[in-house]
Amino acid sequence: MDANLVQEAMQNVNFQAIMPSLVLSVFGMVLLLVSVFSPRGKTTHVAWLSFIALIVTGFVSLNGWNNPQAGFAGSVVLDNFATFFSMTCLIAAGLTILMSDSYLQREGYPVGEYYPLILFTTAGAMWMASGTDLMTIFLGLEVLSVSLYVLAGFFRGQTRSNEAGLKYFFLGAFSTGFLLYGVALIYGVTGTTKIDGIAQFVQAMPDSTSNVMFIAGGMLLLTGFLFKVAAAPFHMWTPDVYQGAPTPITAFMSAGPKAAAFAAFIRVTIIGLESLQADITAVFWVLAVLTMTVGNFIALSQKDVKRMLAYSSISHAGYALVGLVAWNEIGVTGIMFYMLVYTFMNMGAFAVLVLVGKKGEENLTIDGLAGMGYKRPVLGIVLCIFLFSLMGMPPTAGFAGKFYIFAGAVKAGYIWLAVIGVLNSAVSLYYYLRVMVSMYFKDEGEDFAWVSMNTATAISIVIALAGVLVMGVIPGPFMEMAKLAGF
Amino acid sequence: MISVHHYLLLSAILFCIGTFGVLTRKNAIVIFMCIEVMLNSVNLTFIALSRHVGNMDGQIFVFFVMTVAAAEAAVGLALMIAFFRNRESIDVDDFNMLKW
C-alpha cells in the first residue's frame, strides 16, 4: 500500500463531521447490550438511558452550529442546515421515547430493542440531513428505513402491525429501487455522485440539461424522495402503515424521518439539480396541489383518528412542497420552520391519543372520543390546542409555519398556489373540528376511567405544548435560526 | 463489440421486468425477488457506467447497495415470517386488515 495514499486519505477524514450520528449509534449498540442483560419486561431504565443519549447527541451536534465541519472527501458536512434538521429529529425521537414506555407496558410488549431502534433511526436521519453525496444520503435513508420497518411491525403478534411493517417494507424497498436507478443515471452523465460535483458539471456543460439520461435520472431520484415524504400520487402506503404501526412510532414517522427526507430533498434539488429548476417547479406545482387536496379530502371521510392524522400528514407534506416550489430563501426556511413546528404539534396530538387509547386501541375513532372533553378536561383542552395548530389557527405555531411557506410562494409569484393552499387549510378545518365536536358536544360516550397520567408522557405533552405556543407567539427567533441554517 | 449501451439496455430491461413483477405478482416472496432484480439491475448500471466514465465511485456504490440489500432481506423475511405465523399466508391479497 502506498504510504502517501494512506496519508492523503487520512487527511480527508474528519470525525467532527459525523460525531453526532457516531455518538448516537454507539449509544444504540450499548443500549442493545444493556437491554439483553436486563430482566425480562423491565424497560424503563432503557427508555431513560436512550433519552439521555438523545440529549448528549443534541449537545454534540450543536458543535456544528456556525462552525461547519466537512469530512470524508466532502461527502458529509455538519453545517447549520444539518444541525437544524438533526435537532428536529432529536426532538421527535425524544418525545417518542417519553410517550413509549407506558404504551409498551399497556400493549404487552415491554421489549428493550425498541429504544435502540429509535436511536438508530435517528442516527440515519441525521446522517441523511448531513449527507452531501448521494451515497451518504442513500446510506442514511436505508439505516433510517430498515429500522423503521422493524418498528412499524414491532407488535409481532398483532396482524395489523405485521401488515403495516410488510407494506412499509415492500413500498420502501420498491421506492429505493427508483431512487438508486436515478442516482446511477445521474452518475453516468456527470461521473460523480457528489451533489456539488453534479452542479459544477452541469454548469460547465449546460447542454447536459437536455440529456435524456440526466433528466430521467433526476426524475427517478425525485420519485424516490417523493415516496419517502409521502407526496401524492406516491402516498398509498402512508395511511395503512400509520394506522397499523404502534402509535408512538406513527407519531415519530410522521415527524422525524419526514423532516430528514425533506432535508436531503432540499439539498439534492436546490443544489444538485438547480439546472432543472424550471422543470422541477412545474412538476412540483402540480404535485403540491395534488398532495394537499388528496390528503385533505380523503381525511374528511375517515373514522379512525390515527388514519385521519395519516391523511392530514399527507396534506402537510403538500404544504411543505409549496415551499420547495417557491425555491427561494423564505420558502426553504419556511419548510425548515414548518418541520420543527409540525414535530411539536403532531407529536403532541399523538401523545394525547396514546394516553386516551385502551389496550388494542379499538376506541381511537372519532365517535370513541365522545365526551372526552368533559371527563378529561385538561387532556381535552390540550388536544384542542394541538388540533388548532394543525389547522393553522393563530396564535399557535401552525399558523406561523403556514404563513411563512405561503409567503414564500407569493414572493416567488405563485399566487394561485398560495390561494389553493389556504383553501385547503379551510377544508382541513372540517375534519379537525369533527374531533372537537365529538369531544365536547356528544355526551353518550364512555367514562375514560382507564386514562392514567404518567410522568414521562406528561413531560412529552408539556414540551410539545410549550413548543407549539412559544413558536406561535414569538416565531421570530426561530425563523432567524432557520434563516441562518438555510441556503 | 459489446458497448456500454448494451449493458444499459440490459439493465433497463431487467429494471422493467422487476417493476412489472412487483406490480403484478401476488406472492410476497416473489415480489421481494422482483425488488432484488430491480436493485441488481441498478448494480449492473453502476458497474457499466463506472467503466464508461472511468472512475471507481460507481463500483463502490455497488458494494453499499449489496450490503443494504442484504440488511433489507433479513428484515423483510423476518416480517414475512411474523405475518405468516398469524395469518398462515403470505399472499398480498391477505394484507387486508388496514383499509378504509
PDB file of N, CA, C and O in Angstrom, chain A residues 54-95:
ATOM      1  N   LEU A  54     -30.048  10.916  23.615  1.00  0.00           N
ATOM      2  CA  LEU A  54     -30.502  11.942  22.673  1.00  0.00           C
ATOM      3  C   LEU A  54     -30.048  13.326  23.121  1.00  0.00           C
ATOM      4  O   LEU A  54     -29.640  14.153  22.300  1.00  0.00           O
ATOM      5  N   ILE A  55     -30.093  13.582  24.444  1.00  0.00           N
ATOM      6  CA  ILE A  55     -29.683  14.908  24.925  1.00  0.00           C
ATOM      7  C   ILE A  55     -28.185  15.110  24.671  1.00  0.00           C
ATOM      8  O   ILE A  55     -27.752  16.157  24.176  1.00  0.00           O
ATOM      9  N   VAL A  56     -27.384  14.070  24.975  1.00  0.00           N
ATOM     10  CA  VAL A  56     -25.939  14.171  24.733  1.00  0.00           C
ATOM     11  C   VAL A  56     -25.687  14.438  23.250  1.00  0.00           C
ATOM     12  O   VAL A  56     -24.899  15.330  22.881  1.00  0.00           O
ATOM     13  N   THR A  57     -26.375  13.691  22.382  1.00  0.00           N
ATOM     14  CA  THR A  57     -26.187  13.882  20.946  1.00  0.00           C
ATOM     15  C   THR A  57     -26.584  15.286  20.517  1.00  0.00           C
ATOM     16  O   THR A  57     -25.946  15.885  19.646  1.00  0.00           O
ATOM     17  N   GLY A  58     -27.638  15.821  21.151  1.00  0.00           N
ATOM     18  CA  GLY A  58     -28.045  17.182  20.832  1.00  0.00           C
ATOM     19  C   GLY A  58     -26.923  18.166  21.092  1.00  0.00           C
ATOM     20  O   GLY A  58     -26.605  19.007  20.251  1.00  0.00           O
ATOM     21  N   PHE A  59     -26.242  18.023  22.272  1.00  0.00           N
ATOM     22  CA  PHE A  59     -25.138  18.933  22.570  1.00  0.00           C
ATOM     23  C   PHE A  59     -23.999  18.734  21.589  1.00  0.00           C
ATOM     24  O   PHE A  59     -23.361  19.697  21.156  1.00  0.00           O
ATOM     25  N   VAL A  60     -23.744  17.462  21.211  1.00  0.00           N
ATOM     26  CA  VAL A  60     -22.640  17.216  20.268  1.00  0.00           C
ATOM     27  C   VAL A  60     -22.943  17.867  18.913  1.00  0.00           C
ATOM     28  O   VAL A  60     -22.077  18.497  18.307  1.00  0.00           O
ATOM     29  N   SER A  61     -24.192  17.757  18.468  1.00  0.00           N
ATOM     30  CA  SER A  61     -24.470  18.291  17.135  1.00  0.00           C
ATOM     31  C   SER A  61     -24.534  19.810  17.152  1.00  0.00           C
ATOM     32  O   SER A  61     -24.340  20.437  16.118  1.00  0.00           O
ATOM     33  N   LEU A  62     -24.749  20.414  18.335  1.00  0.00           N
ATOM     34  CA  LEU A  62     -24.723  21.886  18.398  1.00  0.00           C
ATOM     35  C   LEU A  62     -23.332  22.432  18.095  1.00  0.00           C
ATOM     36  O   LEU A  62     -23.174  23.591  17.739  1.00  0.00           O
ATOM     37  N   ASN A  63     -22.284  21.588  18.225  1.00  0.00           N
ATOM     38  CA  ASN A  63     -20.927  21.994  17.851  1.00  0.00           C
ATOM     39  C   ASN A  63     -20.847  22.468  16.412  1.00  0.00           C
ATOM     40  O   ASN A  63     -19.983  23.254  16.061  1.00  0.00           O
ATOM     41  N   GLY A  64     -21.738  21.918  15.571  1.00  0.00           N
ATOM     42  CA  GLY A  64     -21.665  22.251  14.156  1.00  0.00           C
ATOM     43  C   GLY A  64     -22.318  23.574  13.823  1.00  0.00           C
ATOM     44  O   GLY A  64     -22.206  24.057  12.712  1.00  0.00           O
ATOM     45  N   TRP A  65     -23.013  24.196  14.795  1.00  0.00           N
ATOM     46  CA  TRP A  65     -23.715  25.448  14.533  1.00  0.00           C
ATOM     47  C   TRP A  65     -22.710  26.579  14.323  1.00  0.00           C
ATOM     48  O   TRP A  65     -21.880  26.830  15.185  1.00  0.00           O
ATOM     49  N   ASN A  66     -22.779  27.243  13.185  1.00  0.00           N
ATOM     50  CA  ASN A  66     -21.844  28.318  12.818  1.00  0.00           C
ATOM     51  C   ASN A  66     -20.389  27.857  12.785  1.00  0.00           C
ATOM     52  O   ASN A  66     -19.480  28.646  12.916  1.00  0.00           O
ATOM     53  N   ASN A  67     -20.181  26.562  12.668  1.00  0.00           N
ATOM     54  CA  ASN A  67     -18.830  26.016  12.701  1.00  0.00           C
ATOM     55  C   ASN A  67     -18.825  24.800  11.776  1.00  0.00           C
ATOM     56  O   ASN A  67     -18.679  23.682  12.211  1.00  0.00           O
ATOM     57  N   PRO A  68     -19.075  25.009  10.467  1.00  0.00           N
ATOM     58  CA  PRO A  68     -19.302  23.871   9.581  1.00  0.00           C
ATOM     59  C   PRO A  68     -18.093  22.946   9.491  1.00  0.00           C
ATOM     60  O   PRO A  68     -16.957  23.407   9.411  1.00  0.00           O
ATOM     61  N   GLN A  69     -18.379  21.673   9.577  1.00  0.00           N
ATOM     62  CA  GLN A  69     -17.342  20.649   9.526  1.00  0.00           C
ATOM     63  C   GLN A  69     -17.616  19.752   8.331  1.00  0.00           C
ATOM     64  O   GLN A  69     -18.615  19.061   8.291  1.00  0.00           O
ATOM     65  N   ALA A  70     -16.698  19.757   7.361  1.00  0.00           N
ATOM     66  CA  ALA A  70     -16.837  18.832   6.237  1.00  0.00           C
ATOM     67  C   ALA A  70     -15.854  17.698   6.434  1.00  0.00           C
ATOM     68  O   ALA A  70     -14.804  17.891   7.036  1.00  0.00           O
ATOM     69  N   GLY A  71     -16.206  16.532   5.955  1.00  0.00           N
ATOM     70  CA  GLY A  71     -15.306  15.410   6.140  1.00  0.00           C
ATOM     71  C   GLY A  71     -15.496  14.352   5.079  1.00  0.00           C
ATOM     72  O   GLY A  71     -16.431  14.407   4.287  1.00  0.00           O
ATOM     73  N   PHE A  72     -14.589  13.366   5.106  1.00  0.00           N
ATOM     74  CA  PHE A  72     -14.675  12.217   4.212  1.00  0.00           C
ATOM     75  C   PHE A  72     -14.799  12.661   2.757  1.00  0.00           C
ATOM     76  O   PHE A  72     -15.765  12.332   2.060  1.00  0.00           O
ATOM     77  N   ALA A  73     -13.804  13.456   2.325  1.00  0.00           N
ATOM     78  CA  ALA A  73     -13.723  13.937   0.945  1.00  0.00           C
ATOM     79  C   ALA A  73     -14.996  14.666   0.534  1.00  0.00           C
ATOM     80  O   ALA A  73     -15.472  14.537  -0.586  1.00  0.00           O
ATOM     81  N   GLY A  74     -15.555  15.414   1.492  1.00  0.00           N
ATOM     82  CA  GLY A  74     -16.724  16.237   1.159  1.00  0.00           C
ATOM     83  C   GLY A  74     -18.004  15.454   0.983  1.00  0.00           C
ATOM     84  O   GLY A  74     -18.932  15.940   0.348  1.00  0.00           O
ATOM     85  N   SER A  75     -18.099  14.249   1.536  1.00  0.00           N
ATOM     86  CA  SER A  75     -19.350  13.513   1.371  1.00  0.00           C
ATOM     87  C   SER A  75     -20.289  13.675   2.563  1.00  0.00           C
ATOM     88  O   SER A  75     -21.440  13.284   2.479  1.00  0.00           O
ATOM     89  N   VAL A  76     -19.787  14.215   3.666  1.00  0.00           N
ATOM     90  CA  VAL A  76     -20.682  14.608   4.760  1.00  0.00           C
ATOM     91  C   VAL A  76     -20.280  15.985   5.232  1.00  0.00           C
ATOM     92  O   VAL A  76     -19.104  16.346   5.206  1.00  0.00           O
ATOM     93  N   VAL A  77     -21.242  16.760   5.667  1.00  0.00           N
ATOM     94  CA  VAL A  77     -20.922  18.057   6.231  1.00  0.00           C
ATOM     95  C   VAL A  77     -21.884  18.321   7.375  1.00  0.00           C
ATOM     96  O   VAL A  77     -23.076  18.023   7.288  1.00  0.00           O
ATOM     97  N   LEU A  78     -21.319  18.791   8.495  1.00  0.00           N
ATOM     98  CA  LEU A  78     -22.163  19.160   9.631  1.00  0.00           C
ATOM     99  C   LEU A  78     -22.231  20.688   9.640  1.00  0.00           C
ATOM    100  O   LEU A  78     -21.397  21.352  10.222  1.00  0.00           O
ATOM    101  N   ASP A  79     -23.223  21.224   8.928  1.00  0.00           N
ATOM    102  CA  ASP A  79     -23.364  22.675   8.866  1.00  0.00           C
ATOM    103  C   ASP A  79     -24.638  23.081   9.600  1.00  0.00           C
ATOM    104  O   ASP A  79     -25.291  22.249  10.240  1.00  0.00           O
ATOM    105  N   ASN A  80     -24.991  24.355   9.513  1.00  0.00           N
ATOM    106  CA  ASN A  80     -26.178  24.827  10.222  1.00  0.00           C
ATOM    107  C   ASN A  80     -27.434  24.094   9.753  1.00  0.00           C
ATOM    108  O   ASN A  80     -28.301  23.750  10.554  1.00  0.00           O
ATOM    109  N   PHE A  81     -27.503  23.868   8.440  1.00  0.00           N
ATOM    110  CA  PHE A  81     -28.651  23.186   7.869  1.00  0.00           C
ATOM    111  C   PHE A  81     -28.809  21.785   8.470  1.00  0.00           C
ATOM    112  O   PHE A  81     -29.887  21.410   8.954  1.00  0.00           O
ATOM    113  N   ALA A  82     -27.700  21.024   8.488  1.00  0.00           N
ATOM    114  CA  ALA A  82     -27.746  19.672   9.054  1.00  0.00           C
ATOM    115  C   ALA A  82     -28.071  19.720  10.537  1.00  0.00           C
ATOM    116  O   ALA A  82     -28.850  18.901  11.047  1.00  0.00           O
ATOM    117  N   THR A  83     -27.490  20.711  11.248  1.00  0.00           N
ATOM    118  CA  THR A  83     -27.734  20.798  12.692  1.00  0.00           C
ATOM    119  C   THR A  83     -29.202  21.079  12.971  1.00  0.00           C
ATOM    120  O   THR A  83     -29.801  20.473  13.853  1.00  0.00           O
ATOM    121  N   PHE A  84     -29.774  21.991  12.198  1.00  0.00           N
ATOM    122  CA  PHE A  84     -31.183  22.342  12.411  1.00  0.00           C
ATOM    123  C   PHE A  84     -32.072  21.113  12.252  1.00  0.00           C
ATOM    124  O   PHE A  84     -32.904  20.806  13.108  1.00  0.00           O
ATOM    125  N   PHE A  85     -31.864  20.370  11.152  1.00  0.00           N
ATOM    126  CA  PHE A  85     -32.695  19.187  10.935  1.00  0.00           C
ATOM    127  C   PHE A  85     -32.375  18.089  11.940  1.00  0.00           C
ATOM    128  O   PHE A  85     -33.266  17.339  12.350  1.00  0.00           O
ATOM    129  N   SER A  86     -31.098  17.980  12.354  1.00  0.00           N
ATOM    130  CA  SER A  86     -30.755  16.988  13.369  1.00  0.00           C
ATOM    131  C   SER A  86     -31.499  17.277  14.658  1.00  0.00           C
ATOM    132  O   SER A  86     -32.016  16.372  15.313  1.00  0.00           O
ATOM    133  N   MET A  87     -31.559  18.564  15.033  1.00  0.00           N
ATOM    134  CA  MET A  87     -32.270  18.910  16.262  1.00  0.00           C
ATOM    135  C   MET A  87     -33.748  18.544  16.135  1.00  0.00           C
ATOM    136  O   MET A  87     -34.352  18.015  17.068  1.00  0.00           O
ATOM    137  N   THR A  88     -34.340  18.809  14.965  1.00  0.00           N
ATOM    138  CA  THR A  88     -35.742  18.440  14.765  1.00  0.00           C
ATOM    139  C   THR A  88     -35.941  16.943  14.977  1.00  0.00           C
ATOM    140  O   THR A  88     -36.856  16.514  15.681  1.00  0.00           O
ATOM    141  N   CYS A  89     -35.052  16.138  14.370  1.00  0.00           N
ATOM    142  CA  CYS A  89     -35.180  14.683  14.507  1.00  0.00           C
ATOM    143  C   CYS A  89     -34.971  14.246  15.949  1.00  0.00           C
ATOM    144  O   CYS A  89     -35.660  13.345  16.437  1.00  0.00           O
ATOM    145  N   LEU A  90     -34.007  14.893  16.634  1.00  0.00           N
ATOM    146  CA  LEU A  90     -33.738  14.509  18.016  1.00  0.00           C
ATOM    147  C   LEU A  90     -34.933  14.836  18.903  1.00  0.00           C
ATOM    148  O   LEU A  90     -35.288  14.060  19.800  1.00  0.00           O
ATOM    149  N   ILE A  91     -35.571  15.989  18.654  1.00  0.00           N
ATOM    150  CA  ILE A  91     -36.752  16.341  19.441  1.00  0.00           C
ATOM    151  C   ILE A  91     -37.852  15.310  19.190  1.00  0.00           C
ATOM    152  O   ILE A  91     -38.491  14.820  20.129  1.00  0.00           O
ATOM    153  N   ALA A  92     -38.050  14.954  17.907  1.00  0.00           N
ATOM    154  CA  ALA A  92     -39.088  13.957  17.595  1.00  0.00           C
ATOM    155  C   ALA A  92     -38.792  12.649  18.313  1.00  0.00           C
ATOM    156  O   ALA A  92     -39.683  12.038  18.921  1.00  0.00           O
ATOM    157  N   ALA A  93     -37.532  12.206  18.272  1.00  0.00           N
ATOM    158  CA  ALA A  93     -37.179  10.935  18.908  1.00  0.00           C
ATOM    159  C   ALA A  93     -37.368  11.017  20.414  1.00  0.00           C
ATOM    160  O   ALA A  93     -37.863  10.072  21.050  1.00  0.00           O
ATOM    161  N   GLY A  94     -36.980  12.166  21.001  1.00  0.00           N
ATOM    162  CA  GLY A  94     -37.112  12.321  22.445  1.00  0.00           C
ATOM    163  C   GLY A  94     -38.563  12.233  22.884  1.00  0.00           C
ATOM    164  O   GLY A  94     -38.905  11.511  23.825  1.00  0.00           O
ATOM    165  N   LEU A  95     -39.445  12.958  22.176  1.00  0.00           N
ATOM    166  CA  LEU A  95     -40.863  12.924  22.533  1.00  0.00           C
ATOM    167  C   LEU A  95     -41.420  11.509  22.353  1.00  0.00           C
ATOM    168  O   LEU A  95     -42.226  11.038  23.160  1.00  0.00           O
TER     169      LEU A  95
END
